[in-house]
Amino acid sequence: MNAFTLKLIALGSMLYDHITALWPLELILWLWFFPDAEALPGWVEVLCDLSHYIGRIAAPVFLFSLTQGYRHTRDWKKYALRLLLFACLAEWPYYLLFESCGNILFTMFLGLLTLRSFDYLEQKCHHLGWVLVVTLFLLLEWLHFPEGGGKYILFIVVFYRTEHWNRGRKVLLWLVLYPLSRWKLFFFCYNEGFSIRSVQTFLLNAFGPLLGVGLSLLYNGEKGPDRKGLKYLWYIAYPAHLLLLALWKLHRGY
């Protein structure tokens, strides 16, 4: 699977996740197909619950794609400036839509700077790069900024440093690392008495993103279609769809 295909899947996953945040699939199916029913059939509810996993694919794929972009970019500074520019453009609609600050392009911008600093520090002193990663992890987790916090920065570095590992080692690492990073959700389940809903939330957020990690393992090292306009598709689509959804949210008074 080439880089273009991976990004296209991630873009579709992100759009689905954000759109269904405003228009839940359950509501759409109810209005369209079961308008007279008092409740959705059980099998439809199960399908709707499973569909939420689609939206968890995007983030790991985008984080993985950043590491590949860093490896192959001709000018990492221009790459960083593009990320920062579109992160700033996306921030206002992101806040309007989610009432939160620090969209994922800021995460990717910080991740890119981290990778560059990591390589520099590792050349100066072995393991010094990991000191930086741990420090950033703790700081961003404390600040709760940007999206994904320190966890996503850690994932970016792990994707980068394990590129040459065999697939089996990667699978074992991520099967432990991703669920472990969602340890707060375990206490949420505990406080909720391990209700069906809380367990579903834990499984969705601790194991759902592993679908995206799995797709990254299928990467074949190829870039895919190399048209100039496609280079900016991902950057433009992010703030554009956030703005459209945010305007709709304001219009409907959600």
Short mmCIF file of C-alpha atoms in Angstrom, two decimals, residues 5 17 24 50 53 66 80 110 116 127 141 147 166 189 200 209 211 214 238 241 246:
data_model
loop_
_atom_site.label_atom_id
_atom_site.label_comp_id
_atom_site.label_asym_id
_atom_site.label_seq_id
_atom_site.Cartn_x
_atom_site.Cartn_y
_atom_site.Cartn_z
CA THR A 5 -3.53 5.31 -0.54
CA ASP A 17 -15.45 10.63 12.40
CA PRO A 24 -24.66 10.28 14.43
CA LEU A 50 -18.78 -1.03 15.13
CA TYR A 53 -13.98 2.13 14.75
CA LEU A 66 4.60 12.33 9.10
CA ALA A 80 7.41 22.42 9.19
CA LEU A 110 5.69 19.49 17.15
CA ARG A 116 14.68 16.69 13.92
CA HIS A 127 20.06 8.14 24.29
CA GLU A 141 0.44 15.32 28.93
CA GLU A 147 -4.47 16.91 20.25
CA ASN A 166 10.24 -6.84 11.30
CA CYS A 189 -14.23 1.91 33.37
CA GLN A 200 -17.09 -0.20 24.75
CA PRO A 209 -6.56 2.89 16.57
CA LEU A 211 -6.56 -0.66 12.82
CA GLY A 214 -2.12 -2.23 11.08
CA TYR A 238 -8.29 19.64 6.98
CA HIS A 241 -13.90 20.51 6.29
CA ALA A 246 -18.25 24.43 12.33
#
